[in-house]
Coordinates of C-alpha atoms in Angstrom, one line a residue:
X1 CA -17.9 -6.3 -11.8
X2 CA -18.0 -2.4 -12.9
X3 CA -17.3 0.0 -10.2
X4 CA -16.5 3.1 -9.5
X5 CA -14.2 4.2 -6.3
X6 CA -13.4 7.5 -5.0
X7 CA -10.6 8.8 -3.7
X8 CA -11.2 11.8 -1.7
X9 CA -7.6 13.1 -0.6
X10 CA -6.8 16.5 0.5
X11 CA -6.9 18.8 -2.3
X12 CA -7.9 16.7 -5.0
X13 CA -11.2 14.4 -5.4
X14 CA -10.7 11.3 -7.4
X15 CA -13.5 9.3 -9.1
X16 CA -12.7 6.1 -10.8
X17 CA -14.4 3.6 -13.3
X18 CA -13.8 0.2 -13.2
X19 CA -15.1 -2.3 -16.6
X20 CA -16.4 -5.3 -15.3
X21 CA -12.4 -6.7 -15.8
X22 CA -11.4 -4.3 -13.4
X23 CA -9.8 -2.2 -16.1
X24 CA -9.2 1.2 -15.4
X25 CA -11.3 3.1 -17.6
X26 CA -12.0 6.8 -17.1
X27 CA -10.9 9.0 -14.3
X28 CA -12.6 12.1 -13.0
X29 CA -11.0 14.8 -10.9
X30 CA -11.5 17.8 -8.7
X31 CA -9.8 20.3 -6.7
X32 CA -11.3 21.1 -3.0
X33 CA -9.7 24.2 -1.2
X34 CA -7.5 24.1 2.2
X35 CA -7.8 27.2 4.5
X36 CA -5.7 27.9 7.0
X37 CA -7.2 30.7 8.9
X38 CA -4.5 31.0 11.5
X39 CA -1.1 29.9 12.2
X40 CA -0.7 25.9 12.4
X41 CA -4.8 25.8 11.6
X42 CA -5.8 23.7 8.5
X43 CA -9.5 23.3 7.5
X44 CA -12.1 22.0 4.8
X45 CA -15.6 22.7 4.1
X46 CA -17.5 19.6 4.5
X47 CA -19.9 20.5 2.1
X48 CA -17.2 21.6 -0.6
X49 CA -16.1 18.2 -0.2
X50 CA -19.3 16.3 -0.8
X51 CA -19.9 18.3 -4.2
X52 CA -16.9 17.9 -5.6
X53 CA -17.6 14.1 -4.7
X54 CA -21.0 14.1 -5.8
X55 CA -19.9 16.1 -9.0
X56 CA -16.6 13.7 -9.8
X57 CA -19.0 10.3 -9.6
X58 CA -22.0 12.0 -11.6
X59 CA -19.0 12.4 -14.6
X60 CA -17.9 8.8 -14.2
X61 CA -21.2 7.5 -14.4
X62 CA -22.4 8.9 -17.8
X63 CA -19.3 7.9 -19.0
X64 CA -19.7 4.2 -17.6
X65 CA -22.8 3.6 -17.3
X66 CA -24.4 1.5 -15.2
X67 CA -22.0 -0.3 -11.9
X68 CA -22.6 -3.0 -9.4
X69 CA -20.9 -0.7 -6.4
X70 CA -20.0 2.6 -5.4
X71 CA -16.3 2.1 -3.1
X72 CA -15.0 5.0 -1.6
X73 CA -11.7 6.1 0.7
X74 CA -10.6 9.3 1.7
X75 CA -8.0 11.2 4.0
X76 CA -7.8 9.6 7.4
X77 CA -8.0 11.4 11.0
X78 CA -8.6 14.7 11.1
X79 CA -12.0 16.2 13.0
X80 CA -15.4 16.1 10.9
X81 CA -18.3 17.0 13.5
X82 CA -21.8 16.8 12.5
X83 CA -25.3 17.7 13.9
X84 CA -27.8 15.7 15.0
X85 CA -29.7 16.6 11.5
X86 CA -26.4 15.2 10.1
X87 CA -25.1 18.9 8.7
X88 CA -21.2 19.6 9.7
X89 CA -21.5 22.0 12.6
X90 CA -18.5 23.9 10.7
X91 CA -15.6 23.1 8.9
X92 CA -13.6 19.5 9.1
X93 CA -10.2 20.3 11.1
X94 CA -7.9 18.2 9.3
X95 CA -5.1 15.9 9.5
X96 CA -2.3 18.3 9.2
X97 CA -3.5 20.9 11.6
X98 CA -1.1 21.8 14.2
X99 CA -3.5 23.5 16.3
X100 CA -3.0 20.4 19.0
X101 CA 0.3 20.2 19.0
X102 CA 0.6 21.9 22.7
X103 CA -1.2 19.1 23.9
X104 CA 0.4 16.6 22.2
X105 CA 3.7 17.8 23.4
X106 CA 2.5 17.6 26.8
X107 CA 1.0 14.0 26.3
X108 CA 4.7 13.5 25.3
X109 CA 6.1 14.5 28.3
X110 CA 3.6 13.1 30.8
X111 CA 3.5 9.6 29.6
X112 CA 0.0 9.5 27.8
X113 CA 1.5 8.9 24.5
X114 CA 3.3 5.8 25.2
X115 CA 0.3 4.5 27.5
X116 CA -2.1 4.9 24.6
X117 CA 0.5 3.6 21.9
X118 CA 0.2 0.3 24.1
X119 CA -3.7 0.6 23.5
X120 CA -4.1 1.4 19.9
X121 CA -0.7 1.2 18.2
X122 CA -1.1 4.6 16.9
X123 CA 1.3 7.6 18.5
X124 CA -0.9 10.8 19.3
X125 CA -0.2 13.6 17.1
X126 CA -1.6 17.2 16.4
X127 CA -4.4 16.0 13.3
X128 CA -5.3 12.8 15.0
X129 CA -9.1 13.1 16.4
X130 CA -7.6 12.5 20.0
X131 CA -6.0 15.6 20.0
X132 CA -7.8 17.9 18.1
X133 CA -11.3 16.8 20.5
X134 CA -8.7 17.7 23.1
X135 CA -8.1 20.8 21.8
X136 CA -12.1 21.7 21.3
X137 CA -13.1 20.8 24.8
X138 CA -10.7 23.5 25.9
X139 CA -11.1 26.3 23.2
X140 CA -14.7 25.5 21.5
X141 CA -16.4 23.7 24.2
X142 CA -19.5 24.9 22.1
X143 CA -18.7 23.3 18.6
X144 CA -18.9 19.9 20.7
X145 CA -21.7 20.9 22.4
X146 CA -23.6 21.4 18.8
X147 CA -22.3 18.4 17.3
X148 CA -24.0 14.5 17.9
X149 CA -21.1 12.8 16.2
X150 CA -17.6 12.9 15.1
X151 CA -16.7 11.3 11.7
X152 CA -13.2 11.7 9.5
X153 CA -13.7 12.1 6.0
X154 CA -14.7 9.0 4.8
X155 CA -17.4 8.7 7.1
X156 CA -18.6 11.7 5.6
X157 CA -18.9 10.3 2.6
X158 CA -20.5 7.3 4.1
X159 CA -23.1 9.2 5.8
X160 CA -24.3 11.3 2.7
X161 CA -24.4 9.0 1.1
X162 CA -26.1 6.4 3.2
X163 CA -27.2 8.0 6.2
X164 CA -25.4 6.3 8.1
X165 CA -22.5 7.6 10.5
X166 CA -20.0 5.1 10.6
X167 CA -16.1 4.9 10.7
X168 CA -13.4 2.5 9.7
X169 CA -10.8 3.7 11.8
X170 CA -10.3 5.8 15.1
X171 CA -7.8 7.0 17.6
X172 CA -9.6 5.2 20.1
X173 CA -10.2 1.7 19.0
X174 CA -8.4 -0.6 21.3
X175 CA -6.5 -2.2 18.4
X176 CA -6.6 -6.0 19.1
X177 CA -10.1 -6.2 20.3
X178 CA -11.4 -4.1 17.6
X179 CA -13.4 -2.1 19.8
X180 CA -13.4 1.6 21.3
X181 CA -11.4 2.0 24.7
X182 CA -13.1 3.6 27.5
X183 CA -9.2 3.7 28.9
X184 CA -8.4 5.5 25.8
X185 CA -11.0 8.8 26.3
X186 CA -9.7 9.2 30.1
X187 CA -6.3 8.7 29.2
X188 CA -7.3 11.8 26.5
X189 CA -9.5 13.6 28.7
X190 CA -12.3 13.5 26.4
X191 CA -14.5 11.1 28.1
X192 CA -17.7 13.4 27.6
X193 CA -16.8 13.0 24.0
X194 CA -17.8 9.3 23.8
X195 CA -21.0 9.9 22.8
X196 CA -19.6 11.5 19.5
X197 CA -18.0 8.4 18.0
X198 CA -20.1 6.3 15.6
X199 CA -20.2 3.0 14.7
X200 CA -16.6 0.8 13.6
X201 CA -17.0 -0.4 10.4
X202 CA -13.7 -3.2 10.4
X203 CA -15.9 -5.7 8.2
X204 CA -19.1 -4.6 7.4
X205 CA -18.5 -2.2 5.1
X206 CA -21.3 -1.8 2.3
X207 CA -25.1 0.1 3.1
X208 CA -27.5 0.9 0.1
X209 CA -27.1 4.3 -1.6
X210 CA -29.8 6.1 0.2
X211 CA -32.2 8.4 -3.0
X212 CA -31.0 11.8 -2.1
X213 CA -27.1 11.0 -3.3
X214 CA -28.6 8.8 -5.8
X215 CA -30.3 11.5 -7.8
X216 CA -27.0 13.8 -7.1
X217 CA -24.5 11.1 -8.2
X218 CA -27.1 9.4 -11.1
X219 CA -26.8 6.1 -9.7
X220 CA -30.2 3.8 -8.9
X221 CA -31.0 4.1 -5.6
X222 CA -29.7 1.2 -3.5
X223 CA -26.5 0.2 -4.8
X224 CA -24.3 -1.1 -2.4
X225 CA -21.7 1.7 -0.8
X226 CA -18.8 0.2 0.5
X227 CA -16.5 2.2 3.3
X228 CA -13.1 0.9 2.6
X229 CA -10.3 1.7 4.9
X230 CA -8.8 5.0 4.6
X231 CA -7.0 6.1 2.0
X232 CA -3.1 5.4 3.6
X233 CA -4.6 1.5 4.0
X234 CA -6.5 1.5 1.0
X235 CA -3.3 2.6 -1.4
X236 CA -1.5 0.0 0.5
X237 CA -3.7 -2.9 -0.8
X238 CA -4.6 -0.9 -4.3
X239 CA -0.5 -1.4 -5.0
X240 CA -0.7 -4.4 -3.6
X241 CA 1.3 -4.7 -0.1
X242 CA -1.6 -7.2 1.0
X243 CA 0.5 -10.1 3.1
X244 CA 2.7 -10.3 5.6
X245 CA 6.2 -8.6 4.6
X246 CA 5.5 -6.6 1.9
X247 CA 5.7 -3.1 2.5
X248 CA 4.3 0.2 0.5
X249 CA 5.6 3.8 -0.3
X250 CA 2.7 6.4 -1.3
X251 CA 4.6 9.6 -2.5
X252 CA 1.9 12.4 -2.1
X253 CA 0.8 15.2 0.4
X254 CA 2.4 12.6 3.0
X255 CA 5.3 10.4 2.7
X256 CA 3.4 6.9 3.7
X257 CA 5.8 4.2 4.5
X258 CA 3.9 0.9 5.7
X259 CA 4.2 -2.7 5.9
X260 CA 1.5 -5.5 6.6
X261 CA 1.9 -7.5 9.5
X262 CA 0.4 -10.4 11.0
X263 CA -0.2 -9.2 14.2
X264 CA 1.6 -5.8 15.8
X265 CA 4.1 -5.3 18.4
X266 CA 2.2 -2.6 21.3
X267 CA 5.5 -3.2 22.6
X268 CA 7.7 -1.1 20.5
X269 CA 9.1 2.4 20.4
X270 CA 5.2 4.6 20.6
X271 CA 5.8 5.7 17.3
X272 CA 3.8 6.0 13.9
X273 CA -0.4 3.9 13.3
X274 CA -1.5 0.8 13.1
X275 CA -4.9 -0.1 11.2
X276 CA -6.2 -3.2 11.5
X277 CA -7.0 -5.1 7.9
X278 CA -9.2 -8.0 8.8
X279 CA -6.7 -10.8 9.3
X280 CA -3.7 -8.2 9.3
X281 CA -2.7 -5.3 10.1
X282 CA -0.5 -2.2 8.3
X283 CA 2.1 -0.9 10.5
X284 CA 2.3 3.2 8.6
X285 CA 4.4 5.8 9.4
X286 CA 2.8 8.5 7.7
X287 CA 4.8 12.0 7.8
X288 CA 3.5 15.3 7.9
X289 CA 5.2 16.7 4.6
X290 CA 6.0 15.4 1.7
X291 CA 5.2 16.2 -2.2
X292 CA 4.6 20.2 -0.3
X293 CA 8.2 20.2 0.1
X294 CA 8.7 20.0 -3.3
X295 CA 6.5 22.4 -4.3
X296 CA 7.8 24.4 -1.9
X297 CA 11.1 23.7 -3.2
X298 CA 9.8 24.6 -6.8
X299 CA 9.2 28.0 -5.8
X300 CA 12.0 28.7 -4.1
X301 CA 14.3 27.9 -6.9
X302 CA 11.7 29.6 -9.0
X303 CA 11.0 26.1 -11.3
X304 CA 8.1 25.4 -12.9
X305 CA 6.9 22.4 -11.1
X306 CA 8.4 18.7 -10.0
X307 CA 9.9 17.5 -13.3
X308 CA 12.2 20.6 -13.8
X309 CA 13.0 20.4 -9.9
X310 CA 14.3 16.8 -11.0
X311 CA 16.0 17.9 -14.3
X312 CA 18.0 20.3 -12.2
X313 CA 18.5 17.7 -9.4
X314 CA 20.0 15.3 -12.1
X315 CA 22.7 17.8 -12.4
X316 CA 23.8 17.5 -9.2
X317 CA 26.4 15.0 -7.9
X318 CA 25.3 12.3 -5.7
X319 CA 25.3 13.3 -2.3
X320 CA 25.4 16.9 -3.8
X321 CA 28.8 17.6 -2.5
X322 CA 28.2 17.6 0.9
X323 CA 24.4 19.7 1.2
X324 CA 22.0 17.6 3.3
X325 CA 18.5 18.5 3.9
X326 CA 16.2 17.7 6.6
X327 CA 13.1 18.5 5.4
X328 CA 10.6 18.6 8.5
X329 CA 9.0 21.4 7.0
X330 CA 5.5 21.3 8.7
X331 CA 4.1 23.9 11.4
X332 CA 2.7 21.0 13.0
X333 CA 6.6 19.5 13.1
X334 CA 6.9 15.7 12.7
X335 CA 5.1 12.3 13.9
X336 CA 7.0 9.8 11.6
X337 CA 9.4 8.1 12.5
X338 CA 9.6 10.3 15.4
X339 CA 7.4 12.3 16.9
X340 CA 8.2 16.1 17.7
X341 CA 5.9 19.2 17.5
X342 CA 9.0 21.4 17.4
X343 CA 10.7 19.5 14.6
X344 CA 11.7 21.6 11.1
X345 CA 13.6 21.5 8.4
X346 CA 17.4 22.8 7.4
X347 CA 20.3 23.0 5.2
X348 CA 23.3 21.5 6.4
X349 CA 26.9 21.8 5.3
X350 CA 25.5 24.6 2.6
X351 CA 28.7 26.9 1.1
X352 CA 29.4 29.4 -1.4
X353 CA 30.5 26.2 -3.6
X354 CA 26.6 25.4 -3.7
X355 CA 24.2 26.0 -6.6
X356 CA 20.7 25.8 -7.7
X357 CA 21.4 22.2 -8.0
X358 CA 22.8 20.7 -5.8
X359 CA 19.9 22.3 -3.5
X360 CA 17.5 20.7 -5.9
X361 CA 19.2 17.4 -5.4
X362 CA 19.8 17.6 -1.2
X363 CA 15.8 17.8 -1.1
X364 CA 15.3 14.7 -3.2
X365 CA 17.9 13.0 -1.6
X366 CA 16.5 14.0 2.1
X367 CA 12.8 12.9 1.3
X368 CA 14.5 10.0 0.3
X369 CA 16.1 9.0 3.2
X370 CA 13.2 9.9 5.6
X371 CA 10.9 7.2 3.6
X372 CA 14.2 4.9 4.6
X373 CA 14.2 5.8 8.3
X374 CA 10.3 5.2 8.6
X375 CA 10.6 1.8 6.5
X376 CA 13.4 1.0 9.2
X377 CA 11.1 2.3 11.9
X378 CA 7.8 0.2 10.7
X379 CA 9.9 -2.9 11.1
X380 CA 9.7 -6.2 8.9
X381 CA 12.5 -7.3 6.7
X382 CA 10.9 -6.6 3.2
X383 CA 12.1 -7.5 0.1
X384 CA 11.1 -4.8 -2.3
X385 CA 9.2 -1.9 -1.7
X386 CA 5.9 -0.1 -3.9
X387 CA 5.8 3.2 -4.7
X388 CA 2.5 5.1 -5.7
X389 CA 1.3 8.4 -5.8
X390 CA 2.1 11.8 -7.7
X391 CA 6.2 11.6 -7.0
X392 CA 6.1 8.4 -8.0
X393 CA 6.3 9.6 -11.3
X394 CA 10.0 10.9 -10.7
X395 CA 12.2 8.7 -12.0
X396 CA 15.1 10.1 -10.4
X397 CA 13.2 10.1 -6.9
X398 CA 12.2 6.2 -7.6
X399 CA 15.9 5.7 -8.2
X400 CA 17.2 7.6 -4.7
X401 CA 14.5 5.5 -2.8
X402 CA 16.0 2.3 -4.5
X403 CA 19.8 3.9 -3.6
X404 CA 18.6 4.6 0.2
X405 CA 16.5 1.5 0.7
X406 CA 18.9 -1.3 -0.8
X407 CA 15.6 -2.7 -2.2
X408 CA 13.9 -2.8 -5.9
X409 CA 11.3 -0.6 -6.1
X410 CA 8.1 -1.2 -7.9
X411 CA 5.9 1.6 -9.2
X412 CA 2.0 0.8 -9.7
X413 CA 0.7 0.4 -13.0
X414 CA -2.5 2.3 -12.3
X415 CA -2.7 5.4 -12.5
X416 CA -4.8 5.4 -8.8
X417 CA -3.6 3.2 -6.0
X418 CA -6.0 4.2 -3.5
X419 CA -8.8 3.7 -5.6
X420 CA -8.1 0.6 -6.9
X421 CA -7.7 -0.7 -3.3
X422 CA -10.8 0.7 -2.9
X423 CA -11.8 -1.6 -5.6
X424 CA -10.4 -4.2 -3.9
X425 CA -12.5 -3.6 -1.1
X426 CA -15.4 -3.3 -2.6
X427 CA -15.2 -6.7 -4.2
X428 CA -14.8 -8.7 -1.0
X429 CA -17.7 -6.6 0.2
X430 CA -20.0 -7.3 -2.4
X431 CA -18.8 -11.1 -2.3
X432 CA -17.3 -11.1 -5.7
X433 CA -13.8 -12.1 -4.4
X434 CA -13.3 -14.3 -1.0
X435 CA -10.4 -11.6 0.0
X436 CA -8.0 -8.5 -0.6
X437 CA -5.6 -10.8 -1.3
X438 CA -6.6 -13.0 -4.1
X439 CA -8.4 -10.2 -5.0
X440 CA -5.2 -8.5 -5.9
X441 CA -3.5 -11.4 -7.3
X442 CA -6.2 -11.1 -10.2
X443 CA -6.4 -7.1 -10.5
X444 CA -2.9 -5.7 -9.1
X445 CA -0.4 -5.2 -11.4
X446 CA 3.1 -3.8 -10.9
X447 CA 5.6 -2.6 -13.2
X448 CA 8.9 -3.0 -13.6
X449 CA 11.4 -3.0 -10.8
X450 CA 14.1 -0.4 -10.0
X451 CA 17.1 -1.9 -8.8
X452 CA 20.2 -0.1 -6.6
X453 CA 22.2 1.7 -8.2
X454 CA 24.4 3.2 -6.3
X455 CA 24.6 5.6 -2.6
X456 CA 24.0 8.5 -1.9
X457 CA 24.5 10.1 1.8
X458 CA 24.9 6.9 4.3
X459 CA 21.6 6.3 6.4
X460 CA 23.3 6.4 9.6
X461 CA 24.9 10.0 8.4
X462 CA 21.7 11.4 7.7
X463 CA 20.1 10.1 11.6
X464 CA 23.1 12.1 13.1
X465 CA 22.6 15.3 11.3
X466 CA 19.4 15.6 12.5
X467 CA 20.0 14.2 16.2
X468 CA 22.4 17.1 16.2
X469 CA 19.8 19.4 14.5
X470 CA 16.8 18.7 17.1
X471 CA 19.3 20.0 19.4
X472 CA 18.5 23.5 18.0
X473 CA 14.5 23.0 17.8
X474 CA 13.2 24.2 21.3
X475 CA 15.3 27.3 20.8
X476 CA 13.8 27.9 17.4
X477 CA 10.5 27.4 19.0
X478 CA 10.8 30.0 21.5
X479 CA 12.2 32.4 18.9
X480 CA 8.8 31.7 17.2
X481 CA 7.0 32.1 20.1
X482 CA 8.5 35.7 20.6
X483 CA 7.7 37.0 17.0

C-alpha cells in the first residue's frame, strides 16, 4: 500500500513516501523554530508546525501521487492547549521545558512521584503535561481558563487534520487499564484540568482526512489518518524492537533507550515511561540531551559539525587518558535513568596533558555510557541493541555504544525510523497487516551488526563519578539562583 508518514520532531518536520512495497521513496523536510523566551522556557508555534506539516506532505504527494493513508507521529509530552474553536490558545510548551522543574522537585521530595510511577509507569518530569498543567494553574491560571483541551503534538496533527482531538498517550492514563486516573489529577493537583484531556486513541487510531487539510495537503478528502504512537514508540517499532526483549537506541535531540516488554513492573525504581503498544508495552528512558551536546560540543571546539567532532575524537586514546564527561547538560537537568532537576554536566580528571581531542572523545564516550546506564535501567536482558536517528550515522559513536553495551549493534537501513514505524502503524490500522509485528518482519530491515571491540571507561567507573558529582549539584543550583 502507498503511504506517506510524518514525522514531526522538534526542529525538523519529516514527510515520507511509501511505494505500495513499502519502499522508501522520496523524503521531504522542514525546519520549525524553538524559542526559548526565558530561562529553562522552551516553546513552538502550533501553527508553524502545522504548515511546515501541511507544506512537507503537499511535496510528497506530487511526487507520489495518489496513497491509501496518511500515518503520522510526532514529539511526545509537552503542553499543546487549544480553544474551543480548536485554535492553540498560544504556543505549545514543550517537552524540554524546564519551567516545572520546581514542582517536580518537590513531587520528588514529597512522595508524589513514586505514587504516580505505580499508576502510570512514567516518572514526572519538567516537559511532561503533569507538570507543566501544574505549573499553568499556578502562573497562567488564564491560558487554562481559555483553553477546552489539552493535546501534545501529535494530536495536533490529528485534530487539523481530522477534527478530532484525540491522544495516544498521556501522563495520566492509568497504564494497565488503559484509561485516565482520577487518582492521577489529585495526586497532581490538576483535577479542574480533567476536562482538558481528549480522547485515548490506544487502538483506534485512523479518522477520514476532514476537506480543509485535504485541499492544504492535496490529498482526496477522506483518506484514512492514522495517529500512531508518538514518535520515541513509533521509532522503536519503525527499527523494529517490536517483541518481547529486543530493545532500541534513537540517537537524536534525546538519547531514547527502550525495550518492549510483555507486561511492566509498577514496582520498580520510579524512573523513566512506559507506553502501552497493544499487546506490549515499551519500557523508554528517554534523556533530556543528547545530539545538542554535540553540537554544543562542536562549537566549543570550534568544528564544523558531528563528523569532524568524530575525526578528532578518533584521535584520541580510548578512555581519552583519563577525561570523563558527564554530559547532563540540560537547564531542565535529567529524568533518565535518574531523575534530578539540578543535575549538569562536567569534566572530570581534565589536565594540562589534555587536548582538543581527547575532549572530543570524553563526550562521545560519556553519551555512550549514559545510553548504557538507561539500557541497564529499562531492564530486560537483550541480545543486541538498534540504533536510529541522526548520530546513528557516527560510526565511531555506533562502535562506543557496542564497547559500552557488550552487545552488537544494528543500525536501520531506512533513512526514517519513526516514520516507518509510522508505517507500520498505519498498516495494521487500515487492515493491511494483522500486526506491528509481522508487519515488520515483511518491511524492517537492519543492517549489519557492530560487534565489541574493545573498552573504554568501565560502566561502574562512570556511575561513581557522577554519584560523587551530584554531590556538587544543589550547591551549583543555589549559585545559579544568586546570579
Amino acid at each position: 500500500m502507498a503511504a506517506i508518514c510524518v514525522d514531526a520532531g522538534t526542529t525538523v518536520i519529516k514527510a515520507v513516501g511509501y511505494t505500495a512495497d513499502g519502499t522508501e521513496s522520496t523524503v521531504a523536510r522542514r525546519s520549525v523554530a524553538v524559542s526559548r523566551p526565558a530561562p529553562g522556557h522552551a516553546e513552538q508555534d502550533m501553527d508553524a508546525v502545522w504548515t511546515a506539516v501541511a507544506a512537507a506532505v503537499a511535496e510528497v504527494v506530487a511526487e507520489l501521487g495518489p496513497v491509501d493513508f496518511l500515518a503520522l507521529t510526532a514529539q511526545g509530552d509537552g503542553c499543546w492547549p487549544v480553544g474551543p474553536d480548536g485554535a492553540p490558545t498560544g504556543p505549545a510548551i514543550l517537552w524540554n521545558d524546564a519551567r516545572a522543574a520546581g514542582i517536580v522537585g518537590e513531587w520528588n521530595r514529597t512522595g508524589v512521584s513514586e505514587r504516580a510511577f505505580r499508576i502510570n509507569g512514567s516518572a514526572p518530569a519538567s516537559g511532561l503535561p503533569s507538570a507543566i498543567l501544574a505549573w499553568l494553574s499556578a502562573h497562567d491560571p488564564d491560558r487554562l481558563a481559555r483553553s477546552s483541551s489539552v493535546l501534545n503534538c501529535g494530536g495536533w496533527l490529528f485534530a487539523k487534520l481530522t477534527g478530532h482531538l484525540a491522544t495516544d498517550y498521556s501522563a495520566f492514563t492509568d497504564l494497565l487499564a488503559g484509561r485516565y486516573s482520577a487518582e492521577l489529577l489529585t495526586l497532581f493537583g490538576v483535577e479542574q484540568a480533567g476536562r482538558l484531556l481528549p480522547e485515548l486513541r490506544l487502538t483506534d487510531r485512523a479518522e477520514p482526512l476532514a476537506r480543509a487539510a485535504a485541499e492544504q495537503v492535496g490529498l482526496p478528502e477522506g483518506t484514512p489518518v492514522v495517529l500512531a504512537p508518538y514518535d520515541i514508540a513509533a521509532t522503536a517499532l519503525g527499527a523494529g524492537a517490536v517483541a518481547d526483549g529486543q530493545a532500541c537506541a534513537i540517537l537524536g535531540t534525546t538519547l531514547c533507550t527502550e525495550i518492549v516488554v510483555d507486561r511492566p513492573s509498577l514496582s520498580g525504581e520510579p524512573v523513566g515511561i512506559t507506553v502501552a503498544l497493544g499487546s506490549s508495552y515499551l519500557r523508554a528512558m528517554p534523556t533530556f540531551a543528547g545530539t545538542e551536546v554535540i553540537h554544543w560540543a562542536c562549537r566549543l571546539l570550534g568544528l564544523s559539525g558531528p563528523a569532524e567532532l568524530a575525526d578528532l575524537a578518533a584521535r584520541g586514546t580510548p578512555g581519552a587518558d583519563g577525561l570523563a564527561f558527564l554530559p547532563y547538560l540540560s537547564p531542565a537537568g535529567e529524568r533518565s535513568p535518574f531523575v534530578d532537576p539540578q543535575a549538569r554536566g562536567s569534566f572530570l580528571g581534565l589536565s594540562l596533558e589534555h587536548g582538543r581531542e581527547h575532549v572530543a572523545r570524553a563526550v562521545l564516550e560519556g553519551l555512550a555510557l549514559v545510553i548504557a546506564d538507561c539500557l541497564a535501567a529499562a531492564g530486560g536482558s537483550p541480545h543486541e541493541l538498534r540504533v536510529c536517528g541522526g548520530g546513528a550515522a557516527s560510526a565511531l559513536w555506533v562502535r562506543l555504544i557496542a564497547d559500552v553495551t557488550g552487545l552488537p549493534v544494528l543500525r536501520s537501513a531506512d533513512a526514517e525510523a519513526g516514520a516507518r514505524g509510522a508505517f507500520l502503524v498505519g498498516l495494521v490500522a487500515t487492515g493491511a497487516a494483522p500486526s506491528t509485528a509481522e508487519a515488520a518482519t515483511q518491511h524492517v530491515r537492519p543492517g549489519r551488526p557492530v560487534h565489541p571491540s574493545g573498552s573504554i571507561m568501565k560502566f561502574q567507573d562512570f556511575l561513581a563519578l557522577r554519584e560523587a558529582a551530584s554531590a556538587t549539584w544543589p550547591l551549583l543550583a543555589e549559585l545559579r539562583g544568586r546570579t
